[in-house]
Short mmCIF file of C-alpha atoms in Angstrom, two decimals:
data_model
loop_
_atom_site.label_atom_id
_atom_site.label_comp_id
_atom_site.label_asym_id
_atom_site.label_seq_id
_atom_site.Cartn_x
_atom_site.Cartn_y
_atom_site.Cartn_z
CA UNK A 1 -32.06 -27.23 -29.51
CA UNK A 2 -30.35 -23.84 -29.11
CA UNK A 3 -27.25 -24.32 -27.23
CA UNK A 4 -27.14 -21.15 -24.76
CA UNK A 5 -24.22 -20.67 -22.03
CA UNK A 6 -24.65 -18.48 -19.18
CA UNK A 7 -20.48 -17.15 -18.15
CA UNK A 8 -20.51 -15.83 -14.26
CA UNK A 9 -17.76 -13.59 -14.57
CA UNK A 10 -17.16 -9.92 -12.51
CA UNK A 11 -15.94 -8.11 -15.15
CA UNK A 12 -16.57 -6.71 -18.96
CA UNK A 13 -14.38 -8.82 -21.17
CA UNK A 14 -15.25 -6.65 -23.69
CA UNK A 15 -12.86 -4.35 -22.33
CA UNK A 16 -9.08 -4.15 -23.07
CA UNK A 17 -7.85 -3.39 -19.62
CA UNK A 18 -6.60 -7.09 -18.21
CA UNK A 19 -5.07 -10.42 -19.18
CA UNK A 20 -7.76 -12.18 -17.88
CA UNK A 21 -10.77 -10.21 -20.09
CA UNK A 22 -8.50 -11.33 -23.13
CA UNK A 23 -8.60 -14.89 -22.20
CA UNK A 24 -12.50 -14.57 -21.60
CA UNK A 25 -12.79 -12.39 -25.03
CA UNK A 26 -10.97 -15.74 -26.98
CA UNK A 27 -12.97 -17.70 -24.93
CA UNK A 28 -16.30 -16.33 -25.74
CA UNK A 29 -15.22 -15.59 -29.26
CA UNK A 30 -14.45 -19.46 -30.05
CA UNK A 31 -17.59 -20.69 -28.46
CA UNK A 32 -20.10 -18.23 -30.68
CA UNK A 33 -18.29 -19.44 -33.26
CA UNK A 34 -18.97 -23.40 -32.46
CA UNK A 35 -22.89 -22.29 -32.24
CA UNK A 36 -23.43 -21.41 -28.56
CA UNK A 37 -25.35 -17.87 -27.71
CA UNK A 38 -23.76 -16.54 -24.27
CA UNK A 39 -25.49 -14.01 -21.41
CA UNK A 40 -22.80 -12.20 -18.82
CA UNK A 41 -23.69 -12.55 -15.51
CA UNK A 42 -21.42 -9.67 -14.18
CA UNK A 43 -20.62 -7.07 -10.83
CA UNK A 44 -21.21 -3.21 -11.04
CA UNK A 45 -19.56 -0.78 -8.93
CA UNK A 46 -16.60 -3.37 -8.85
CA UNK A 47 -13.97 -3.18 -11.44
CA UNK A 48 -15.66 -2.63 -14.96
CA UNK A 49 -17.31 0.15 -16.49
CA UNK A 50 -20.40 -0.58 -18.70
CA UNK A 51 -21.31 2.81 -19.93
CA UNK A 52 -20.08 1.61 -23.22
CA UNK A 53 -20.72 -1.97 -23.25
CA UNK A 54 -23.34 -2.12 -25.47
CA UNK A 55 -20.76 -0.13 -28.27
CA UNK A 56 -18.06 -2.76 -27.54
CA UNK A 57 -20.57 -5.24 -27.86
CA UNK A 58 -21.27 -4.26 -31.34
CA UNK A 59 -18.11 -4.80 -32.74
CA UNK A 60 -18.91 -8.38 -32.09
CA UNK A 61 -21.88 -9.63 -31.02
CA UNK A 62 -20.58 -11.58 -28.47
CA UNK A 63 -22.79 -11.06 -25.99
CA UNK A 64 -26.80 -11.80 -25.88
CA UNK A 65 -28.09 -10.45 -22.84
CA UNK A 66 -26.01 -8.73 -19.41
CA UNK A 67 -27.29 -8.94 -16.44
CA UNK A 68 -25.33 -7.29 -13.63
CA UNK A 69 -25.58 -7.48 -9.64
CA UNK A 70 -24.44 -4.60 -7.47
CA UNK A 71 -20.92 -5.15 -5.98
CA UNK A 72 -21.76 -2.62 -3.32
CA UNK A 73 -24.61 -5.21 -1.95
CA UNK A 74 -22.16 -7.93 -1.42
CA UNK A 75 -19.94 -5.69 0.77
CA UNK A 76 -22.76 -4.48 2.55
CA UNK A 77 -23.81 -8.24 3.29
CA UNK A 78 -20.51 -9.10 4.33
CA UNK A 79 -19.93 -6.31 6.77
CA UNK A 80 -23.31 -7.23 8.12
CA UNK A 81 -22.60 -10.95 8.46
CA UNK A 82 -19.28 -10.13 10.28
CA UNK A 83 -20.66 -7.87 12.56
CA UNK A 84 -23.10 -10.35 13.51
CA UNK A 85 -20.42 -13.04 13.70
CA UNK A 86 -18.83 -10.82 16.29
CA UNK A 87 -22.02 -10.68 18.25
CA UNK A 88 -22.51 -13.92 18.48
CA UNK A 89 -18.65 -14.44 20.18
CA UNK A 90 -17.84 -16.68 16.84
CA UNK A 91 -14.50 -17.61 15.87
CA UNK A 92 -14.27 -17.67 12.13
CA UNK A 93 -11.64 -19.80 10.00
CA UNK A 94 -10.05 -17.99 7.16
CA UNK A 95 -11.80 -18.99 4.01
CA UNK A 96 -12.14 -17.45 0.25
CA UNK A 97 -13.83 -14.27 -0.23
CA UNK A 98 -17.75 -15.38 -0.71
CA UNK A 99 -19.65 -12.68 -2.94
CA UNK A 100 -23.04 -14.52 -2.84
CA UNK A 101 -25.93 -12.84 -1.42
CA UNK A 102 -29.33 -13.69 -0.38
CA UNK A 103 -30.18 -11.10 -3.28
CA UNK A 104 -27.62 -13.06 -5.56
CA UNK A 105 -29.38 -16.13 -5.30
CA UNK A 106 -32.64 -14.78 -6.34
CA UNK A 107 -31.71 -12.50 -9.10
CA UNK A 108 -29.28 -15.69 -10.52
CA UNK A 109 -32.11 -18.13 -10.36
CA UNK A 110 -34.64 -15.63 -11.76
CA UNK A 111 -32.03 -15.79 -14.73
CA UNK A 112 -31.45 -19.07 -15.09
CA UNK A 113 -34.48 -20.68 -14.52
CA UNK A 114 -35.98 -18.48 -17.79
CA UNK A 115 -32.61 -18.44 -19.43
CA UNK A 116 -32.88 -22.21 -20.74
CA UNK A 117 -29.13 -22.46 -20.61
CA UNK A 118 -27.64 -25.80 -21.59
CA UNK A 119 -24.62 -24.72 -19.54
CA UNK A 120 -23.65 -22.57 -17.04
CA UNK A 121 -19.94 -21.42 -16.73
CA UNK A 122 -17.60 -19.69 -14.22
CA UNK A 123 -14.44 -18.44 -13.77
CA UNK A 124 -14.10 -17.07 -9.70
CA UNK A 125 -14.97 -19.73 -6.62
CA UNK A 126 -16.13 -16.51 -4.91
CA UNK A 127 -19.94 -17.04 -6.97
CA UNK A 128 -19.67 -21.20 -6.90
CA UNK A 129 -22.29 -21.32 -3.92
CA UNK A 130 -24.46 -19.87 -6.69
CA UNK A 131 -24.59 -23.84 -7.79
CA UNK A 132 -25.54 -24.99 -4.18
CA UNK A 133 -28.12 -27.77 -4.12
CA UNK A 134 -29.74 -25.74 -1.58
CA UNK A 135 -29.47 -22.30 -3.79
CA UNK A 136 -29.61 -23.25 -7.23
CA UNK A 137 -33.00 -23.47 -8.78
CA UNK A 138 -32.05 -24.12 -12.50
CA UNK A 139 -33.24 -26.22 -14.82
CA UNK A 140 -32.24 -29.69 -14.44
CA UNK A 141 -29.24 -30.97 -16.62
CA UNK A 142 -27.72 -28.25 -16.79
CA UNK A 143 -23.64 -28.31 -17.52
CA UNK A 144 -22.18 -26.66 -14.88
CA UNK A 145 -18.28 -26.00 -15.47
CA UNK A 146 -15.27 -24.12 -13.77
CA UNK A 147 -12.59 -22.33 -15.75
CA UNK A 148 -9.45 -21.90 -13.15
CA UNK A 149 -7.92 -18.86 -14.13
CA UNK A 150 -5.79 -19.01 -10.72
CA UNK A 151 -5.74 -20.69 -7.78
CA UNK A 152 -7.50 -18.43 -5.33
CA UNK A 153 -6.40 -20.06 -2.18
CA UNK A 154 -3.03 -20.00 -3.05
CA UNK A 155 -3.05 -16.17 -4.43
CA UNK A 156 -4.19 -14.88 -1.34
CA UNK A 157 -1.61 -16.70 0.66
CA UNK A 158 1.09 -15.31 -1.06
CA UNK A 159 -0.03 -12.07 -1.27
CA UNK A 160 -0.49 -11.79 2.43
CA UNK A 161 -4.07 -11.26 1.98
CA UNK A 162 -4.01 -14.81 4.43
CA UNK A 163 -1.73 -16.07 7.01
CA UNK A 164 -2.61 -19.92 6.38
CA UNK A 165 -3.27 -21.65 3.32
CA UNK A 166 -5.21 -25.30 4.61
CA UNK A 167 -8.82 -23.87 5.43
CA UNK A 168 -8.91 -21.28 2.40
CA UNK A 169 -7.64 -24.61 0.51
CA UNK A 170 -10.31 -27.08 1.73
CA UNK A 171 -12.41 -24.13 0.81
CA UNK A 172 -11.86 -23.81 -2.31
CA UNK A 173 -11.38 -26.91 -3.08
CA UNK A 174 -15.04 -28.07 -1.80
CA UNK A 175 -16.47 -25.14 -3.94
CA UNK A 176 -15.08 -26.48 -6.80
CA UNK A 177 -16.65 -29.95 -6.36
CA UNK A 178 -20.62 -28.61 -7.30
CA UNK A 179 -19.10 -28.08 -10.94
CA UNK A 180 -19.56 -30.88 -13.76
CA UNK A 181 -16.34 -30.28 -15.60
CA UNK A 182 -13.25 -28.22 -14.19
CA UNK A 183 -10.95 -27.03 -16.61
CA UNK A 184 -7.15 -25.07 -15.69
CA UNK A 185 -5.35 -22.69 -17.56
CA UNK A 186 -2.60 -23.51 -15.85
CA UNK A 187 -1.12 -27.09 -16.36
CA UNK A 188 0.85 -26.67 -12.61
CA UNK A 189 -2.95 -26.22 -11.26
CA UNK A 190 -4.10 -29.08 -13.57
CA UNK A 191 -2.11 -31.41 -12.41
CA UNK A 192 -2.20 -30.18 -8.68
CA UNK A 193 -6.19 -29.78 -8.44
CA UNK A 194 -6.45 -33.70 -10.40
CA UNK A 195 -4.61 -34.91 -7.26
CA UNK A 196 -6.64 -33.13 -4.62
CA UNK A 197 -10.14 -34.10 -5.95
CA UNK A 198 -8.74 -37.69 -5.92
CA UNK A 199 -10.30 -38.88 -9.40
CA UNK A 200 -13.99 -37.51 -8.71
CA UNK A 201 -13.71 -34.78 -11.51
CA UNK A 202 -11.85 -34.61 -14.65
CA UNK A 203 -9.47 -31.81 -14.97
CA UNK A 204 -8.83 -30.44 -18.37
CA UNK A 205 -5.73 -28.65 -19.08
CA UNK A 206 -7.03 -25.74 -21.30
CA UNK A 207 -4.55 -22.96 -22.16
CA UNK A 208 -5.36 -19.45 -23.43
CA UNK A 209 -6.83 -19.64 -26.54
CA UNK A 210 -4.81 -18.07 -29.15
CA UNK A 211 -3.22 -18.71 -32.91
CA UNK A 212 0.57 -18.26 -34.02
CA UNK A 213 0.90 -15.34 -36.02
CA UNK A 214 2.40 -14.75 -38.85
CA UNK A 215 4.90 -11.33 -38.43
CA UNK A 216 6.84 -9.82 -40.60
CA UNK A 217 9.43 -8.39 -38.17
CA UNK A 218 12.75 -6.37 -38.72
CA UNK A 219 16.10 -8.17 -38.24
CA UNK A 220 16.90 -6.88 -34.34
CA UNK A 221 20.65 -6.33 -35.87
CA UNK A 222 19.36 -3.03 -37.52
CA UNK A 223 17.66 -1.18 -34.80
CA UNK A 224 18.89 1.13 -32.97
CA UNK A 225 16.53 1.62 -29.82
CA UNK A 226 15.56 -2.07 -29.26
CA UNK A 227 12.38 -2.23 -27.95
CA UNK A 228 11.12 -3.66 -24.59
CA UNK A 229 7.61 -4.19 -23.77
CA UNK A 230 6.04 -4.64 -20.34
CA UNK A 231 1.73 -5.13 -20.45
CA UNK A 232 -0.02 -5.21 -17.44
CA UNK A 233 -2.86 -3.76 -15.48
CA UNK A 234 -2.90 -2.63 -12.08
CA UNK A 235 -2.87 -6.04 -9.94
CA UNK A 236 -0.97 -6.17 -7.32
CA UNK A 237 1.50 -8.50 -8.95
CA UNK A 238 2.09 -6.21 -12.09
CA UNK A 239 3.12 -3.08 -9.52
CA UNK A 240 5.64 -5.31 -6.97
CA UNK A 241 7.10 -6.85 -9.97
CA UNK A 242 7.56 -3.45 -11.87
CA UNK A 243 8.70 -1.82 -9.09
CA UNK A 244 11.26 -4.16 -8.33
CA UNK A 245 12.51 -4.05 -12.63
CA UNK A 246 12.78 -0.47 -12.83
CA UNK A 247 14.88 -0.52 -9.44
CA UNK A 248 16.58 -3.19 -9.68
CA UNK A 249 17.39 -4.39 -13.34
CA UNK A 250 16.63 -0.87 -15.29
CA UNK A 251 20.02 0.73 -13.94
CA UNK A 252 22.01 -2.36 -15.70
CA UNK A 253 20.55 -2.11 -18.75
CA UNK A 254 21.81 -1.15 -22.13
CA UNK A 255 21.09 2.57 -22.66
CA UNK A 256 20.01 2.11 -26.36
CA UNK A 257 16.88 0.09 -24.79
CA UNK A 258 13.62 1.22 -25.49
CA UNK A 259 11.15 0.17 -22.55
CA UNK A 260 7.37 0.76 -23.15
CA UNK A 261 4.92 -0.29 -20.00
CA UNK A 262 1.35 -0.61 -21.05
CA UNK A 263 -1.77 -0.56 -19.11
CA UNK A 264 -2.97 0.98 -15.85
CA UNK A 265 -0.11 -0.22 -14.01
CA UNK A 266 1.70 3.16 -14.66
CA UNK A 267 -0.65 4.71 -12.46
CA UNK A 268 1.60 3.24 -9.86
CA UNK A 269 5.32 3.64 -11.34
CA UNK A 270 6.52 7.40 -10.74
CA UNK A 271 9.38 7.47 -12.26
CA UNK A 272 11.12 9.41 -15.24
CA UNK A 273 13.69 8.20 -17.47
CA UNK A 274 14.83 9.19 -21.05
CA UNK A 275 14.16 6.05 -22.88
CA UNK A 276 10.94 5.20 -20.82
CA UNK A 277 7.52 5.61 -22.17
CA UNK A 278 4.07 4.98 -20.32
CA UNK A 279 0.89 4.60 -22.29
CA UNK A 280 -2.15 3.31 -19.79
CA UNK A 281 -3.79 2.10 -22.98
CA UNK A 282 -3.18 0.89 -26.67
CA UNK A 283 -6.34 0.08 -28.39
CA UNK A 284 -4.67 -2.34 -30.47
CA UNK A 285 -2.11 -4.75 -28.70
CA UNK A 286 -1.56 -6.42 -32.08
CA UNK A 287 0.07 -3.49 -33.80
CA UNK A 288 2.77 -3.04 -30.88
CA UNK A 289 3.03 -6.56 -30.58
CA UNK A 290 4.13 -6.55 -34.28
CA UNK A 291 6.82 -3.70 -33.34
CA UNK A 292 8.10 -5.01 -30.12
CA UNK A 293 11.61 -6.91 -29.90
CA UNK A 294 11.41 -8.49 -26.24
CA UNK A 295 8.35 -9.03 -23.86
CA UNK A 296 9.51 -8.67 -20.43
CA UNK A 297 7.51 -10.35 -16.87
CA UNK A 298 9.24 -9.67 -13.86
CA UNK A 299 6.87 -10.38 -11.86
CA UNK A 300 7.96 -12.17 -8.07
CA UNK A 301 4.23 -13.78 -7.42
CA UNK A 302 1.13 -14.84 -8.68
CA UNK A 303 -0.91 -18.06 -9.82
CA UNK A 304 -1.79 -19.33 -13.08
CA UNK A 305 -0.29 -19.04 -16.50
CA UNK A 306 0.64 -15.47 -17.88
CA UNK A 307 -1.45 -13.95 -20.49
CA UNK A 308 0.94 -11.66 -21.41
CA UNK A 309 3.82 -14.18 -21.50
CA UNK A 310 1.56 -16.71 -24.43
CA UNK A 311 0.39 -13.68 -26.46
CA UNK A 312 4.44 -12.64 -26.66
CA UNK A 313 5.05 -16.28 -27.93
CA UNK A 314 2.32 -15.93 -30.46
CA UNK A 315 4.17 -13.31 -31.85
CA UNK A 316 7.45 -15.00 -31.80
CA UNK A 317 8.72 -12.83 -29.81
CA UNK A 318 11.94 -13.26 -27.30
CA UNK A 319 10.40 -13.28 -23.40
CA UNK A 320 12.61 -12.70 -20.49
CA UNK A 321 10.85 -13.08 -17.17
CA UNK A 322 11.13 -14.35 -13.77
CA UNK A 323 10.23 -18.23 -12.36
CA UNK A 324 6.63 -16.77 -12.07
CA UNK A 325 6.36 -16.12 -15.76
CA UNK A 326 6.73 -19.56 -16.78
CA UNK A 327 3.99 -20.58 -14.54
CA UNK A 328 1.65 -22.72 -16.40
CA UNK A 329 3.63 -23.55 -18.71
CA UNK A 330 3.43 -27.44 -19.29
CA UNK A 331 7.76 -27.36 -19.74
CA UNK A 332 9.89 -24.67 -17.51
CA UNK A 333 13.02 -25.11 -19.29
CA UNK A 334 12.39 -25.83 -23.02
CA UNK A 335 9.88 -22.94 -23.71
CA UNK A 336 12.23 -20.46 -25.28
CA UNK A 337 11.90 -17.70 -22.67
CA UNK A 338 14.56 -17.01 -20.48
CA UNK A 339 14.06 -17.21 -16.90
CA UNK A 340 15.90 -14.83 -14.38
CA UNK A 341 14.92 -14.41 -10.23
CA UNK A 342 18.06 -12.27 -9.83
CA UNK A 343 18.43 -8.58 -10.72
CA UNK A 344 21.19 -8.53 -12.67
CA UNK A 345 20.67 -12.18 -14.74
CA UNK A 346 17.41 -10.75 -15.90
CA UNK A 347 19.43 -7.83 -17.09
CA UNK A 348 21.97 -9.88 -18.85
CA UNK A 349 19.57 -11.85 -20.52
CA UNK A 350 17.92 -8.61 -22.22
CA UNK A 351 21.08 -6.74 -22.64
CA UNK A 352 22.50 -10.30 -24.51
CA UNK A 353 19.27 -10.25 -26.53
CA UNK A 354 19.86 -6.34 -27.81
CA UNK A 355 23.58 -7.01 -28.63
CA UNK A 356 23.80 -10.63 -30.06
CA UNK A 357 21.76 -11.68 -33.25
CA UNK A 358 22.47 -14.82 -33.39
CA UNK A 359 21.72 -15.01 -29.97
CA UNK A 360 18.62 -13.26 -30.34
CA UNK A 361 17.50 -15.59 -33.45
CA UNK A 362 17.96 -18.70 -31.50
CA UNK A 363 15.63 -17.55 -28.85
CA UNK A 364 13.39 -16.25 -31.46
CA UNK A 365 13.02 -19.91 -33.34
CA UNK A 366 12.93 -21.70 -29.77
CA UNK A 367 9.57 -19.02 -28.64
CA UNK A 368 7.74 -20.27 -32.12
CA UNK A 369 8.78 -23.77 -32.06
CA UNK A 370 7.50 -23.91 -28.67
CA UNK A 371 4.29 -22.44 -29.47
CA UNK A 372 3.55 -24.19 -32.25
CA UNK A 373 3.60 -27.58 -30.60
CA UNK A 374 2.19 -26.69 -27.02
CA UNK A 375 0.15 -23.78 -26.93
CA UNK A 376 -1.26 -22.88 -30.60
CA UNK A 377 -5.02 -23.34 -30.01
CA UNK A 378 -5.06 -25.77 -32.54
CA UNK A 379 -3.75 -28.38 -30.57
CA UNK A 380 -6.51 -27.95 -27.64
CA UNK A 381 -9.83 -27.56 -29.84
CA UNK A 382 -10.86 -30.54 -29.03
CA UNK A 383 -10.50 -30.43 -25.76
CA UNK A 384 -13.08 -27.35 -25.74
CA UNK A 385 -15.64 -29.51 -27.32
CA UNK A 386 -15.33 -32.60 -24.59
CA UNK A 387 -15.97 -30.02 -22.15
CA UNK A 388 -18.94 -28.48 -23.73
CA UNK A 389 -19.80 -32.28 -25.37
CA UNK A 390 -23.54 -32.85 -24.70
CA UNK A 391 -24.50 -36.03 -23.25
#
């Protein structure tokens, strides 16, 4: 029987703009490779750009088919279903985002009911109602499982996007019930979201799938411009929390520091400093991982586990970030990176790193010991293949 997986996911992962598409890629990438054939199920006129999908695609085959619903018509719908709302003198409770459509629902089942998918699998609550007894028209036995990349509910509570957390909670939370098999990035949500369903579902704890590397790095006592490495793209998160470094920690740090930002969040950073250089995109992340001395993520919110933060460890190399970086993480204090909320700590930890090599060495070995019995992918391959285990 061909085993064929339909991923609901907004975006391209074929592109190299976000943390999350990365996860997705390795995602994708070690699921061809155990056999399965995948379709996208994705939004235009959203985020991506698929001009030049089917020339990323090539590269490596990892997707079959794309199929792609018009963002536009979901904002439409919305503004059309709160308008009416308002009409009709209704008080609505705050609740998750909900991008499914009358027009969804068709197209999806049109897809899945000729797809012959052995599993269907999704990443954003927003498209769960996709699954609805009373929408879904799939084939029967059909796998149906949720990859938590955050915690919506709580994301939009602390970025203000909601005043209360309970009903976009109990929201989310009931979404997530019409999946077979749930699966966090984060071990915090693992943990958290095992408790709320109260033993209906099993929660996996499923990190982001990547292999130690093997670098051959310089010894940080002979450079002279240490570099410093931010990666991010233009979420809300990545701007506060540069923001905050560049005014708050950059002024304290050493002046032979190097800092590179990467990604689209330097559309949002005007600034101009001597030893600052912004590059909106590096087609290949592993050839400045392999020349970077110290990751940096200051970031002061957010959900889920940090993309940028694992890859860094892959590398071996030295993180200093803020609580939020750690986030995820199944240990907070034994991981190797060091943790700062205050300005000038999470200078002192970078400007130790730059000036002591012993210091820096130690932090170095703790980063790949700490990978290499928590996150390296070869510990959780067999938790991939419970979750996709036929039955």
């Amino acid at each position: 029987m061909m085993k064929k997986i339909l991923f609901v996911y907004p975006h391209n992962f074929l592109e190299h703009t976000m943390g999350t598409n990365t996860r997705i890629r390795a995602l994708a990438r070690e699921l061809c490779r155990m056999g399965y054939t995948i379709d996208l199920y994705a939004l235009s006129n959203f985020v991506s750009q698929y001009d030049g999908f089917a020339a990323l695609n090539k590269e490596e085959s990892l997707v079959n088919k794309l199929y792609l619903y018009d963002y536009a018509e979901i904002r439409r719908y919305s503004k059309r279903k709160r308008r009416f709302n308002r009409l009709l003198g209704r008080h609505r409770q705050e609740m998750l985002d909900n991008w499914v459509t009358p027009g969804m629902v068709e197209q999806f089942n049109e897809i899945v009911s000729a797809g012959d998918y052995t599993h269907v699998v999704m990443f954003y609550a927003y498209t769960a109602d996709l699954l609805l007894p009373e929408n879904y028209r799939g084939h029967e036995g059909v796998r149906k499982i949720y990859f938590m990349e955050d915690l919506l509910s709580v994301g939009d509570y602390v970025s203000g996007q909601s005043s209360a957390i309970g009903s976009l909670l109990d929201d989310e939370m009931k979404r997530i019930s019409v999946f077979d098999r749930i699966a966090c990035i984060s071990y915090d949500e693992k943990i958290w979201i095992e408790k709320l369903m109260k033993g209906r579902h099993h929660v996996d704890f499923l990190p982001h799938i990547v292999e130690r590397k093997v670098v051959e790095t310089s010894e940080p006592d002979t450079l002279k411009h240490p570099r410093v490495v931010f990666v991010g793209y233009d979420n809300p998160y990545n701007i506060e929390g540069m923001k905050w470094f560049l005014q708050e920690v950059y002024p304290s740090l050493s002046p032979e520091v190097e800092l590179t930002v990467v990604g689209k969040v330097n559309r949002h950073l005007h600034v101009e400093y001597p030893n600052l250089h912004q590059i909106d995109y590096v087609p290949d992340l592993d050839e400045m991982y392999r020349h970077t001395d110290i990751i940096i993520c200051p970031l002061l919110n957010g959900t889920g586990m940090k993309i940028k933060v694992v890859e860094a460890m892959s590398y071996g190399i030295p993180v200093v970030c803020t609580s939020r970086g750690v986030d995820g993480l199944p240990d907070k204090t034994r991981n190797g990176c060091l943790v700062a909320d205050d300005a000038a700590a999470f200078a002192g930890h970078i400007n130790r790193l730059v000036c002591d090599t012993a210091f820096y060495k130690q932090c170095q070995q703790q980063v790949k010991d700490y990978f290499s019995t928590t996150l390296d992918w070869s510990r959780h391959k067999d938790t991939l293949l419970h979750l996709f285990r036929e039955e």
